[in-house]
Tab-separated table of C-alpha atoms in Angstrom:
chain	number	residue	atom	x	y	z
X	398	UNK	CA	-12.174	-25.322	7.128
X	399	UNK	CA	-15.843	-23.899	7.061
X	400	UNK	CA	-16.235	-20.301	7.396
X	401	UNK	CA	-17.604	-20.148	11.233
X	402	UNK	CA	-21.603	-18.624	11.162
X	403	UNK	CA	-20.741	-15.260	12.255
X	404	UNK	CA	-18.291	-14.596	9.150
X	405	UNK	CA	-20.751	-16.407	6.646
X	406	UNK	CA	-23.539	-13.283	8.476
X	407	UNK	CA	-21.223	-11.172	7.893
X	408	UNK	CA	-20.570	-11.662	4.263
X	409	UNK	CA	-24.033	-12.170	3.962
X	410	UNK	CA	-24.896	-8.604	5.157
X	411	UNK	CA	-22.181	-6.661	3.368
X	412	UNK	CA	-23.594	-8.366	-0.157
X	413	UNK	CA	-27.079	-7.623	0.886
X	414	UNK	CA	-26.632	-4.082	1.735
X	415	UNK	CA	-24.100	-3.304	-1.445
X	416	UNK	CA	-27.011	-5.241	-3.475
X	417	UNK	CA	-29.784	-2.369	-2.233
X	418	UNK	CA	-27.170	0.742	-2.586
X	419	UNK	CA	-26.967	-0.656	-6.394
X	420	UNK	CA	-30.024	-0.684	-6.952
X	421	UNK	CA	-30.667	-4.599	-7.492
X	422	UNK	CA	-33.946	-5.774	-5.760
X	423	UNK	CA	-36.464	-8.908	-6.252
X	424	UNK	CA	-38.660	-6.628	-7.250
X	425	UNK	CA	-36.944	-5.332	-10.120
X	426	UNK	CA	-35.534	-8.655	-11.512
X	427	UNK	CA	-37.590	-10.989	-11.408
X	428	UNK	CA	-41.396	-9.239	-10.583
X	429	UNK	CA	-40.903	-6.208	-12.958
X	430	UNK	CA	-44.678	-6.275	-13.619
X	431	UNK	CA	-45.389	-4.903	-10.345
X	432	UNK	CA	-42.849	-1.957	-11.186
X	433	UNK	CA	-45.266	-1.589	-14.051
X	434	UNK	CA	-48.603	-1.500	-12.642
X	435	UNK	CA	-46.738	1.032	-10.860
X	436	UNK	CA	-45.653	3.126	-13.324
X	437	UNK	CA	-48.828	2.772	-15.579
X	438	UNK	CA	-50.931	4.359	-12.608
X	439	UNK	CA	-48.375	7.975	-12.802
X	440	UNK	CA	-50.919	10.222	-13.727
X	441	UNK	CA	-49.217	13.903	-13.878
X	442	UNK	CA	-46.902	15.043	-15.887
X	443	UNK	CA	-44.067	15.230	-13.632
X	444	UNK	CA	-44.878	11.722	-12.251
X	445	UNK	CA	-44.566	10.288	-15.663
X	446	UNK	CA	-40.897	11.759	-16.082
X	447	UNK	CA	-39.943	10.179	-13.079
X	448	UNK	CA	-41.867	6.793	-14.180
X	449	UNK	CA	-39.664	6.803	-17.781
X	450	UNK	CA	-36.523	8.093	-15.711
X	451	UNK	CA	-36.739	4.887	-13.050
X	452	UNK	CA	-37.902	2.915	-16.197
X	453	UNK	CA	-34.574	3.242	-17.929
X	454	UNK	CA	-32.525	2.602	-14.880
X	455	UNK	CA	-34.476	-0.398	-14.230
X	456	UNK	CA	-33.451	-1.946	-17.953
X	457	UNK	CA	-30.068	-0.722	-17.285
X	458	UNK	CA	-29.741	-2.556	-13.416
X	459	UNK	CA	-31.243	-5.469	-15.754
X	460	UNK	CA	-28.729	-5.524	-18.371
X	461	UNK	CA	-25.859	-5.224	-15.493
X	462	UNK	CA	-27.674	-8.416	-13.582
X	463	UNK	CA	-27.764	-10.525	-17.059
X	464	UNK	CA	-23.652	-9.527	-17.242
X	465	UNK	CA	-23.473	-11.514	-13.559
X	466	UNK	CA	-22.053	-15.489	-14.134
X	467	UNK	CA	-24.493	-17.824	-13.273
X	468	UNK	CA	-22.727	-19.011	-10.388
X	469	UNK	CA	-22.611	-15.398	-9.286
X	470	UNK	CA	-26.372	-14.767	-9.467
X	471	UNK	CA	-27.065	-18.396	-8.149
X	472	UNK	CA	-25.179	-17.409	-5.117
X	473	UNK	CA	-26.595	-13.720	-4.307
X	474	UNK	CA	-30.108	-14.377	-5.222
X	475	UNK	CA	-31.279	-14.986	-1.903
X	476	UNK	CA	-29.927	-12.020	-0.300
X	477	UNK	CA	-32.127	-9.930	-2.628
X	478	UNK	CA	-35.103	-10.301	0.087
X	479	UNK	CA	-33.012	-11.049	2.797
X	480	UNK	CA	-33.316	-8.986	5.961
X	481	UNK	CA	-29.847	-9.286	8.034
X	482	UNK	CA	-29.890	-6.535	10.313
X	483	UNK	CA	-27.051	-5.531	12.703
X	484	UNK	CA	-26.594	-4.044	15.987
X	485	UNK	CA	-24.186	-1.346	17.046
X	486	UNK	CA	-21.520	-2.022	19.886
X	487	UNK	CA	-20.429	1.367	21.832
X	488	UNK	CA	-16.591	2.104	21.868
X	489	UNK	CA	-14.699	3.720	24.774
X	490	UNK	CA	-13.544	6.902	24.043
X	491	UNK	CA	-9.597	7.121	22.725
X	492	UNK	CA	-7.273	9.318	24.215
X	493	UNK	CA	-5.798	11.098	21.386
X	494	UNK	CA	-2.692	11.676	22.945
X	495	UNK	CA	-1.909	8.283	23.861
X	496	UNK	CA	0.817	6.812	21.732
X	497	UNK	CA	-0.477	4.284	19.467
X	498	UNK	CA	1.246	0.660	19.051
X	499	UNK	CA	2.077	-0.245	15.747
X	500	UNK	CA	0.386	-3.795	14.551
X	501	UNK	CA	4.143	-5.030	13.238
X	502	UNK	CA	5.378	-4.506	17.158
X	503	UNK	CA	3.171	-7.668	18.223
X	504	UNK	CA	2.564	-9.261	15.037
X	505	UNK	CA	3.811	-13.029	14.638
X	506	UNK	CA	3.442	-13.366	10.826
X	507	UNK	CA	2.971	-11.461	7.633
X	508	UNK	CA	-0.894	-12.329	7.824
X	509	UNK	CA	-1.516	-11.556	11.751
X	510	UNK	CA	-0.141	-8.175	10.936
X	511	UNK	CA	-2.278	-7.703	7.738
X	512	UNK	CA	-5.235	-8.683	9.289
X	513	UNK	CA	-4.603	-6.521	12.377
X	514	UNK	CA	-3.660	-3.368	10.583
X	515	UNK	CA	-6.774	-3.727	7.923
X	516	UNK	CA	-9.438	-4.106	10.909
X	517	UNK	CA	-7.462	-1.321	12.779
X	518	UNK	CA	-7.937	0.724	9.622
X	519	UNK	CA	-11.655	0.042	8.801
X	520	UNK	CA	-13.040	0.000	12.465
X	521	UNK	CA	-11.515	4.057	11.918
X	522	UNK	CA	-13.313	4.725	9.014
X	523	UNK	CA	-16.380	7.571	9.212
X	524	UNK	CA	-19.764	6.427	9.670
X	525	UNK	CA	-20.928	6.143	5.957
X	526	UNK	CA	-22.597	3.590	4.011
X	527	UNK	CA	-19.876	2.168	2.768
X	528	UNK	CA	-17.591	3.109	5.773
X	529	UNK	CA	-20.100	0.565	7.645
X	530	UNK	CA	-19.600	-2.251	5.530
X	531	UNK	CA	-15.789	-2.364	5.691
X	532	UNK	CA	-16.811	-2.458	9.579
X	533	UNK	CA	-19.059	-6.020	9.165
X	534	UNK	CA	-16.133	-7.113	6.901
X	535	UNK	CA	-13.911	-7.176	10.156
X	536	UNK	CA	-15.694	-9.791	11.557
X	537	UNK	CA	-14.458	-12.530	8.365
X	538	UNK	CA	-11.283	-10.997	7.913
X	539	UNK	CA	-9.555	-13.610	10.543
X	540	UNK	CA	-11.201	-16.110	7.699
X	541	UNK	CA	-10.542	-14.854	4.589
X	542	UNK	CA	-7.505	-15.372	2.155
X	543	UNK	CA	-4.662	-13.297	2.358
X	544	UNK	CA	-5.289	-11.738	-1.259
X	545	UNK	CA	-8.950	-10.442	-0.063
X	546	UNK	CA	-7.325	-8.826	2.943
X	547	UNK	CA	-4.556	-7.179	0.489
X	548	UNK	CA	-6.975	-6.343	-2.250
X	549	UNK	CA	-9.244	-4.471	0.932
X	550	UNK	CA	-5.951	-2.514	2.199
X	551	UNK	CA	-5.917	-0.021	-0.405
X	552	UNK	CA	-9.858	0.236	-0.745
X	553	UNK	CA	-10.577	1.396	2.885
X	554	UNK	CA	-7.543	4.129	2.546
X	555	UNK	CA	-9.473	5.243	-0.340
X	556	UNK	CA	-12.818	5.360	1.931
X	557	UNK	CA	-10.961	7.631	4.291
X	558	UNK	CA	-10.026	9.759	1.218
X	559	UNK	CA	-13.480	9.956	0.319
X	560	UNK	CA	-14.874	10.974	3.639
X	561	UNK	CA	-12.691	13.829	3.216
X	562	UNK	CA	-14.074	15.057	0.296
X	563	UNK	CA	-17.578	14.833	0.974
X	564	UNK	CA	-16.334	16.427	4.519
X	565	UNK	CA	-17.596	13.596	6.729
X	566	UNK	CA	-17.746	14.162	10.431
X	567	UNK	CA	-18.970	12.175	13.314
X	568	UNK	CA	-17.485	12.745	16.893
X	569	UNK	CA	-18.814	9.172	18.141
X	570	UNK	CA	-17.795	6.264	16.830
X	571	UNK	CA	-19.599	3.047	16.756
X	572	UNK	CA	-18.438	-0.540	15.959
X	573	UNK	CA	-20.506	-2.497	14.023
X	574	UNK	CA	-21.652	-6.105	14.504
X	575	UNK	CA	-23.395	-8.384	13.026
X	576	UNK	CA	-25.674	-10.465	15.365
X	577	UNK	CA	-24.851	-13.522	16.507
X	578	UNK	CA	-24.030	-14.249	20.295
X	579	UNK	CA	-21.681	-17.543	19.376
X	580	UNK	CA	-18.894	-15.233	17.030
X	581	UNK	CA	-15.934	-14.323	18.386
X	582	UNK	CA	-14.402	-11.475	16.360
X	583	UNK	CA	-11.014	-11.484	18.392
X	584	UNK	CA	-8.033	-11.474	16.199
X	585	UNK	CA	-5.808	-14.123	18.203
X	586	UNK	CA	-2.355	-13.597	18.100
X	587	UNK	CA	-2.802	-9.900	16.374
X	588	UNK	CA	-4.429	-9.142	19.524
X	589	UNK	CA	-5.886	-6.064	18.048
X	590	UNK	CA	-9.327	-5.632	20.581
X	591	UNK	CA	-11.616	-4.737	17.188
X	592	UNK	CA	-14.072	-3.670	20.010
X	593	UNK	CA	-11.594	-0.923	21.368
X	594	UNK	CA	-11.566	3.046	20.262
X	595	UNK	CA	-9.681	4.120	16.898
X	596	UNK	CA	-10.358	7.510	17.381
X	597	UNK	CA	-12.216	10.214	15.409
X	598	UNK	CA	-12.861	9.139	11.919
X	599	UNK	CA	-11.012	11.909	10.008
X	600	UNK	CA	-7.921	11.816	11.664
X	601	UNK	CA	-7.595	8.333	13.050
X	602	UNK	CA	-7.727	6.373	9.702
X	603	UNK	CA	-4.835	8.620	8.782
X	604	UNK	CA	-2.744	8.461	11.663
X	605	UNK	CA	-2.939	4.367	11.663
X	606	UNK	CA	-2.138	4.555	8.029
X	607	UNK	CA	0.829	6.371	8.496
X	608	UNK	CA	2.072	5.814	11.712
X	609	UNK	CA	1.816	1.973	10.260
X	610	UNK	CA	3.784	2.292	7.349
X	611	UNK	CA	6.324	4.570	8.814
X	612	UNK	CA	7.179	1.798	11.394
X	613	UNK	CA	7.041	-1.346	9.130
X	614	UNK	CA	9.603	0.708	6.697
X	615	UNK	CA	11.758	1.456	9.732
X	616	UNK	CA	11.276	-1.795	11.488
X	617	UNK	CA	14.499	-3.861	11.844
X	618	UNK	CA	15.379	-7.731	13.492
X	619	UNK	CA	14.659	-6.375	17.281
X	620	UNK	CA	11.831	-4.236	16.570
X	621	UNK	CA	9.198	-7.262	16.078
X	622	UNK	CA	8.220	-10.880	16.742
X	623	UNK	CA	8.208	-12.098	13.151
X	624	UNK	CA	11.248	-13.486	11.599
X	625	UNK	CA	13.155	-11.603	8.755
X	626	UNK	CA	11.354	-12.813	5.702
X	627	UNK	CA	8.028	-12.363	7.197
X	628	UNK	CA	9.611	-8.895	8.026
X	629	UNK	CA	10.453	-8.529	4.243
X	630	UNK	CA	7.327	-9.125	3.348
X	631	UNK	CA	5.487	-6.928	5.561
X	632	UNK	CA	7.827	-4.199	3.715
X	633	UNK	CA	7.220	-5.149	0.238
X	634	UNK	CA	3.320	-5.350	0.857
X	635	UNK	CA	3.628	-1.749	2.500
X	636	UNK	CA	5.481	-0.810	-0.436
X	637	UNK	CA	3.027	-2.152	-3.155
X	638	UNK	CA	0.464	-0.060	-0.925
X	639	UNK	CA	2.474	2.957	-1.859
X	640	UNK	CA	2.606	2.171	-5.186
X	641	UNK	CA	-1.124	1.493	-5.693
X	642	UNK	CA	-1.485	5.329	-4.212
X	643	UNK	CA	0.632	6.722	-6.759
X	644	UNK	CA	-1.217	5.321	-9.702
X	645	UNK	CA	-4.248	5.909	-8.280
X	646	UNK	CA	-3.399	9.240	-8.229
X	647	UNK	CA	-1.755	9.250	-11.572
X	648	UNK	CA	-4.877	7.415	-13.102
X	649	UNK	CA	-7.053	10.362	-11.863
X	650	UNK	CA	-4.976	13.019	-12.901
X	651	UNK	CA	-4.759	11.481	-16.465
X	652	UNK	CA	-8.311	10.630	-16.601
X	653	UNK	CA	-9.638	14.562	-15.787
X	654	UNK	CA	-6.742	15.642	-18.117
X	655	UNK	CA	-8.010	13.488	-21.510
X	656	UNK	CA	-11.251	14.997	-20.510
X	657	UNK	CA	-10.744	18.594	-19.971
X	658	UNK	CA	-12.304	21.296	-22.029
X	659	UNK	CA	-10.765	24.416	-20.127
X	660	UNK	CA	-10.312	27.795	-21.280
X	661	UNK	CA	-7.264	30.183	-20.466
X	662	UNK	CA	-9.154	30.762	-17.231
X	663	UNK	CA	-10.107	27.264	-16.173
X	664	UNK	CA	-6.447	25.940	-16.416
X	665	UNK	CA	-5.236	28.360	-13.340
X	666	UNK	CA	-7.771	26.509	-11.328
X	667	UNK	CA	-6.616	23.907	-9.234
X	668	UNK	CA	-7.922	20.640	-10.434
X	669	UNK	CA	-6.892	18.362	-7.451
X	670	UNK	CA	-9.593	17.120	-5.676
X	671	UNK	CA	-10.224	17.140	-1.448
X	672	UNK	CA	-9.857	13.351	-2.315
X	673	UNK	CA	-6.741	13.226	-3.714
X	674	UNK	CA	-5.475	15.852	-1.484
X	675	UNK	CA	-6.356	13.652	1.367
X	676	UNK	CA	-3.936	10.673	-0.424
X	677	UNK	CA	-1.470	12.830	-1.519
X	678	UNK	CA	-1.102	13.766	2.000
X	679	UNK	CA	-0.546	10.580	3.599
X	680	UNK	CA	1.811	9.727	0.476
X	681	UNK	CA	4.230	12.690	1.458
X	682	UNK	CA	4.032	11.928	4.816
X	683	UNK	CA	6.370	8.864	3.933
X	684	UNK	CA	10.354	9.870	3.435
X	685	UNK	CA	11.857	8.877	0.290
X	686	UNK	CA	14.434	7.877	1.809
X	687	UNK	CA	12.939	5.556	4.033
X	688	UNK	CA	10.963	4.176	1.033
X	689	UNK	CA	14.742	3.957	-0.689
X	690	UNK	CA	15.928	1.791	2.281
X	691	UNK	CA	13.300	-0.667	2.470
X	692	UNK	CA	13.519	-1.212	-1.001
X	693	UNK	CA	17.159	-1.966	-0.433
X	694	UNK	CA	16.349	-4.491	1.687
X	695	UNK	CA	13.400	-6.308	-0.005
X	696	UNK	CA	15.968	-6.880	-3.143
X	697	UNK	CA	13.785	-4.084	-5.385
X	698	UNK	CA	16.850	-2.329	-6.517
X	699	UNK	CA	15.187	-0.883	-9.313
X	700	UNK	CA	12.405	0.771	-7.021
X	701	UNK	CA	15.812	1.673	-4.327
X	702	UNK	CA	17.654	3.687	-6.836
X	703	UNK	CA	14.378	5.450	-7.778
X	704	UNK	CA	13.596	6.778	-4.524
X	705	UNK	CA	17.365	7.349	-3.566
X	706	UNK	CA	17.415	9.689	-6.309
X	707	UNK	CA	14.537	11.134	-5.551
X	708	UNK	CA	15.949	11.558	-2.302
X	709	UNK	CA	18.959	13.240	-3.130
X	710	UNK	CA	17.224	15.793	-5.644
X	711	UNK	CA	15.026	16.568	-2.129
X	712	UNK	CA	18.207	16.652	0.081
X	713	UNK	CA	19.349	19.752	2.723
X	714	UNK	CA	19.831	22.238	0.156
X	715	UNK	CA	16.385	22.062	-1.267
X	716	UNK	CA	14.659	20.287	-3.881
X	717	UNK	CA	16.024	20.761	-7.146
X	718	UNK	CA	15.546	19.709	-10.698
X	719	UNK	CA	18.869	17.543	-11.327
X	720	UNK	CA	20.334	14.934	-9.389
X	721	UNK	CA	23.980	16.647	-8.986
X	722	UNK	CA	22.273	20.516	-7.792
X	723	UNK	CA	22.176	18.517	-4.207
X	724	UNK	CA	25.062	16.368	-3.867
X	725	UNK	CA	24.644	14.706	-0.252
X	726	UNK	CA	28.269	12.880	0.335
X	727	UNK	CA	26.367	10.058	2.690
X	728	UNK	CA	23.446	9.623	0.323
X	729	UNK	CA	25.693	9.865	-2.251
X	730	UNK	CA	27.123	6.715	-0.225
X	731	UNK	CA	23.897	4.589	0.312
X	732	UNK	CA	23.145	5.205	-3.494
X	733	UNK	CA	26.466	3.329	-4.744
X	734	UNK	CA	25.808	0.386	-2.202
X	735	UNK	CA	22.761	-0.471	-3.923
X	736	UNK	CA	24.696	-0.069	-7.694
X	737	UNK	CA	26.902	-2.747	-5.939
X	738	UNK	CA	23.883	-5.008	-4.926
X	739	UNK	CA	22.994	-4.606	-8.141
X	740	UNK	CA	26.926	-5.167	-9.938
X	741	UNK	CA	25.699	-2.243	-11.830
X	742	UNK	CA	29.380	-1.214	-13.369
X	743	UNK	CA	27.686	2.040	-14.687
X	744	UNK	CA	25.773	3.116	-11.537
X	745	UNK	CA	29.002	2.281	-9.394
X	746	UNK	CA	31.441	4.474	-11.172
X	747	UNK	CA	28.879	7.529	-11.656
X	748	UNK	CA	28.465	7.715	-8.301
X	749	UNK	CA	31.893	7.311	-7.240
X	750	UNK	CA	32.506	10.496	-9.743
X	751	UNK	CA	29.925	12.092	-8.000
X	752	UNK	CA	31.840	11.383	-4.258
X	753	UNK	CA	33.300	14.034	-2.047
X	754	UNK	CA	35.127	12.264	0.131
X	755	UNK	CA	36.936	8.813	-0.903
X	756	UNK	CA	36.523	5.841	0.598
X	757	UNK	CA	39.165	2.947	-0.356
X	758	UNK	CA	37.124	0.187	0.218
X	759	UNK	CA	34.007	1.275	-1.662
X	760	UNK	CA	37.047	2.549	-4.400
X	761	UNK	CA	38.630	-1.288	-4.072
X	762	UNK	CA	34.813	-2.799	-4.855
X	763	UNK	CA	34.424	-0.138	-7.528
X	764	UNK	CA	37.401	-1.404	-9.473
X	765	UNK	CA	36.003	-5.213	-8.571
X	766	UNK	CA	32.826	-4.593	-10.275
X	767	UNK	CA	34.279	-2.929	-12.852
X	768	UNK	CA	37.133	-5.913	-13.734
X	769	UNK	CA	40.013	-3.803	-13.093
X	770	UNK	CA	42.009	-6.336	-10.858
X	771	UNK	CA	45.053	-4.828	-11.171
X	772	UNK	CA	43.851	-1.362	-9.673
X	773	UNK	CA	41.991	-3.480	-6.797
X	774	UNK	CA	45.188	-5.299	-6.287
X	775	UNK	CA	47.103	-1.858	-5.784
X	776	UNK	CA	44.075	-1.025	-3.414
X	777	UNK	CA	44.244	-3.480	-0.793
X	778	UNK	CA	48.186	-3.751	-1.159
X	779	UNK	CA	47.727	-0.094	0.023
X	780	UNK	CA	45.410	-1.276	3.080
X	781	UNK	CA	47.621	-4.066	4.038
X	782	UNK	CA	50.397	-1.534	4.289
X	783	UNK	CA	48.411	0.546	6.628
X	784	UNK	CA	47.433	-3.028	8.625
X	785	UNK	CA	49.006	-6.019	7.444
X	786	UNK	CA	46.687	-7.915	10.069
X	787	UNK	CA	43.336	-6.935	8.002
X	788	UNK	CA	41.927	-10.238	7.051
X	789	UNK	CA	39.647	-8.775	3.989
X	790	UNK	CA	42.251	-7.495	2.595
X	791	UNK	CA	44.469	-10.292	2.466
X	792	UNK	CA	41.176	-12.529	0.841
X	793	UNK	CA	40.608	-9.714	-1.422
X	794	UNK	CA	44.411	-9.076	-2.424
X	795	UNK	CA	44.278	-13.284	-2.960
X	796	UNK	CA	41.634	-12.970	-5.251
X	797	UNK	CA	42.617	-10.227	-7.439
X	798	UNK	CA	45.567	-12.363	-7.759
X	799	UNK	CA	43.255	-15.731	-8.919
X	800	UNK	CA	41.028	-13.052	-11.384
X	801	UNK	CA	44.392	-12.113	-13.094
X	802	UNK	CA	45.829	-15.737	-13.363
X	803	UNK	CA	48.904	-15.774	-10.830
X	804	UNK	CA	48.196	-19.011	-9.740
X	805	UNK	CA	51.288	-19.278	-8.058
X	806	UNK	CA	51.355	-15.962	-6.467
X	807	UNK	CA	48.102	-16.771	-4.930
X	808	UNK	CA	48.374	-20.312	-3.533
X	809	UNK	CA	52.226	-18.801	-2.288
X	810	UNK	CA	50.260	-15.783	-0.698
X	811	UNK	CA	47.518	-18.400	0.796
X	812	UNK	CA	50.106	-20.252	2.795
């Protein structure tokens, strides 16, 4: 299906107006010898500075074009004397204290709640350049493929970031349209009224970020319309987020640590940036143990033990260095269920050392994993002592019997 007109504006627009804050006009490309009529007539000294300055970012913005594909530069061509213009649409004003709805609560699918959540998240951003273009993007987002909407995600989170370090503020925001009377920007079954108040700029995009993830971590069957592996999804697209805001991070760290020349002085300087602060904030404003449990469920083990960890070294006593200086008995717990998702023989009985209090059953699936039949036969003979009625333990005493090869005691004990 077509993109519908208003979408195809849209596009248009964003293209055109990222095209000028490059630096790529008509002018430049393809009628340079106006630029250097232009330059020839600079007179005074400090005019003919500027002329050689603009003169080597012109062959610079030229050498860039050339590096375009030709289907690229076929296709954006046009908008280099276009004139799309847009018109601004008033919001109502938000009451900050109002609790906000989270998109998962009355999403359908995966991709209703991606597309809600981004437009949520860009119609919050501060009035900035760029902060208005993610706003015309809104209007094709209900169009556009599920991996532009995901590769968008992180980028407007980092356009909040940035706000925040140049210290952005506008009490009024506007929502940004492009012109067309026929284009319907509603999100259908999202339902997420683009048109209505996000807030102030600073602290909206942040809240919706958070408040978002938070609930599509802690969301379970009853707490949305989607089924569970749309559900799963949502999770381990919230969870790639996260991850894309830890490298980020990381890659910006590295980057202004290979290129550091500081002296004894410089290095007690605090090198984070308002940027990253901003990030690092929302980042921390996630639990890890939350993060641990949603792993759990999307089947990233790996990623589950990781945060678990990380969630035990950060547990009631205080964050400390080694995983056994904050021994939590019940996180202790959730970390061996997911060495038994994973039949991790190692990770099973290391946290089973690390155990204050005993369980049999998760001591009867230890010895399981492990191959140790005979001790998991002693186990739930022990249990069916205590309730000879228990139905898994009667399987499980059955099937320690089949793993050892007593045929016979097992089909006997079957009957």
């Amino acid at each position: 299906m077509a993109p519908s007109p208003g979408a195809q504006m849209s596009v248009a627009y964003t293209i055109q107006e990222l095209l000028r804050l490059v630096g790529f006009t008509a002018e430049l490309l393809y009628r340079p010898q106006e630029m250097q009529v232009n330059a020839s007539s600079a007179t005074t000294r400090t005019a003919k500075q500027h002329s050689k300055a603009a003169g080597s970012r012109s062959r610079l913005l030229q050498q860039r074009w050339e590096m375009l594909p030709e289907n690229v530069v076929t296709t954006i061509r046009p908008l280099l004397d276009s004139k799309y213009t847009i018109h601004h649409t008033n919001r109502a004003a938000v009451d900050k204290d109002a609790d906000r709805v989270a998109c998962i609560a009355h999403s359908t699918s995966h991709v209703s709640w991606l597309r809600a959540w981004v437009v949520e998240l860009a119609n919050a951003l501060p009035e900035t350049p760029a902060g208005s273009l993610f706003k015309v993007c809104t209007s094709a987002i209900k169009e556009s493929p599920v991996d532009l909407v995901l590769f968008m995600l992180p980028q407007i989170v980092y356009q909040y970031c940035m706000g925040q370090s140049n210290d952005v503020k506008k009490e009024d925001s506007e929502l940004i349209v492009v012109k067309d009377d026929d284009d319907d920007v509603s999100m259908g079954d999202a339902n997420v009224g683009a048109g209505q108040a996000t807030g102030a700029a600073e602290s909206a995009a942040k809240n919706i970020a958070v408040s978002e993830i938070l609930a599509v971590l802690s969301s379970g069957a009853g707490d949305c319309q989607m089924g569970a592996d749309e559900q799963r999804r949502c999770k381990a697209t919230t969870l790639e987020l996260l991850d894309a805001f830890s490298s980020h991070l990381r890659t910006r760290q590295e980057a202004r640590t290979a290129n550091k020349r500081s002296s004894r002085r410089d290095s007690k300087i605090s090198n984070t940036t308002r940027e990253e602060k901003a990030l690092l904030d929302i980042t921390t404003s996630i639990p890890t143990q939350l993060i641990a449990q949603a792993a759990q469920a999307c089947g990233q083990y790996e990623r589950a033990v990781m945060y678990a960890e990380l969630a035990q070294r950060e547990g009631p006593a205080g964050k400390c260095n080694t995983l056994f200086g904050n021994i939590d008995d019940d996180g202790m717990a959730e970390l061996q269920e997911i060495y038994f998702e994973m039949e991790d023989v190692d990770g099973v009985s290391g946290t089973a050392l690390c155990r204050k209090r005993a369980d049999p059953q998760l001591t009867i699936r230890r010895y399981e994993i492990e191959g140790n039949w005979s001790h998991a036969l002693i186990g739930h003979e022990s249990l069916l002592r205590q309730d000879p009625e228990n139905t898994q333990s009667q399987i499980g005493w059955i099937e320690c019997l089949q793993n050892m090869g007593q045929w016979e005691g097992a089909w006997t004990a079957s009957k």
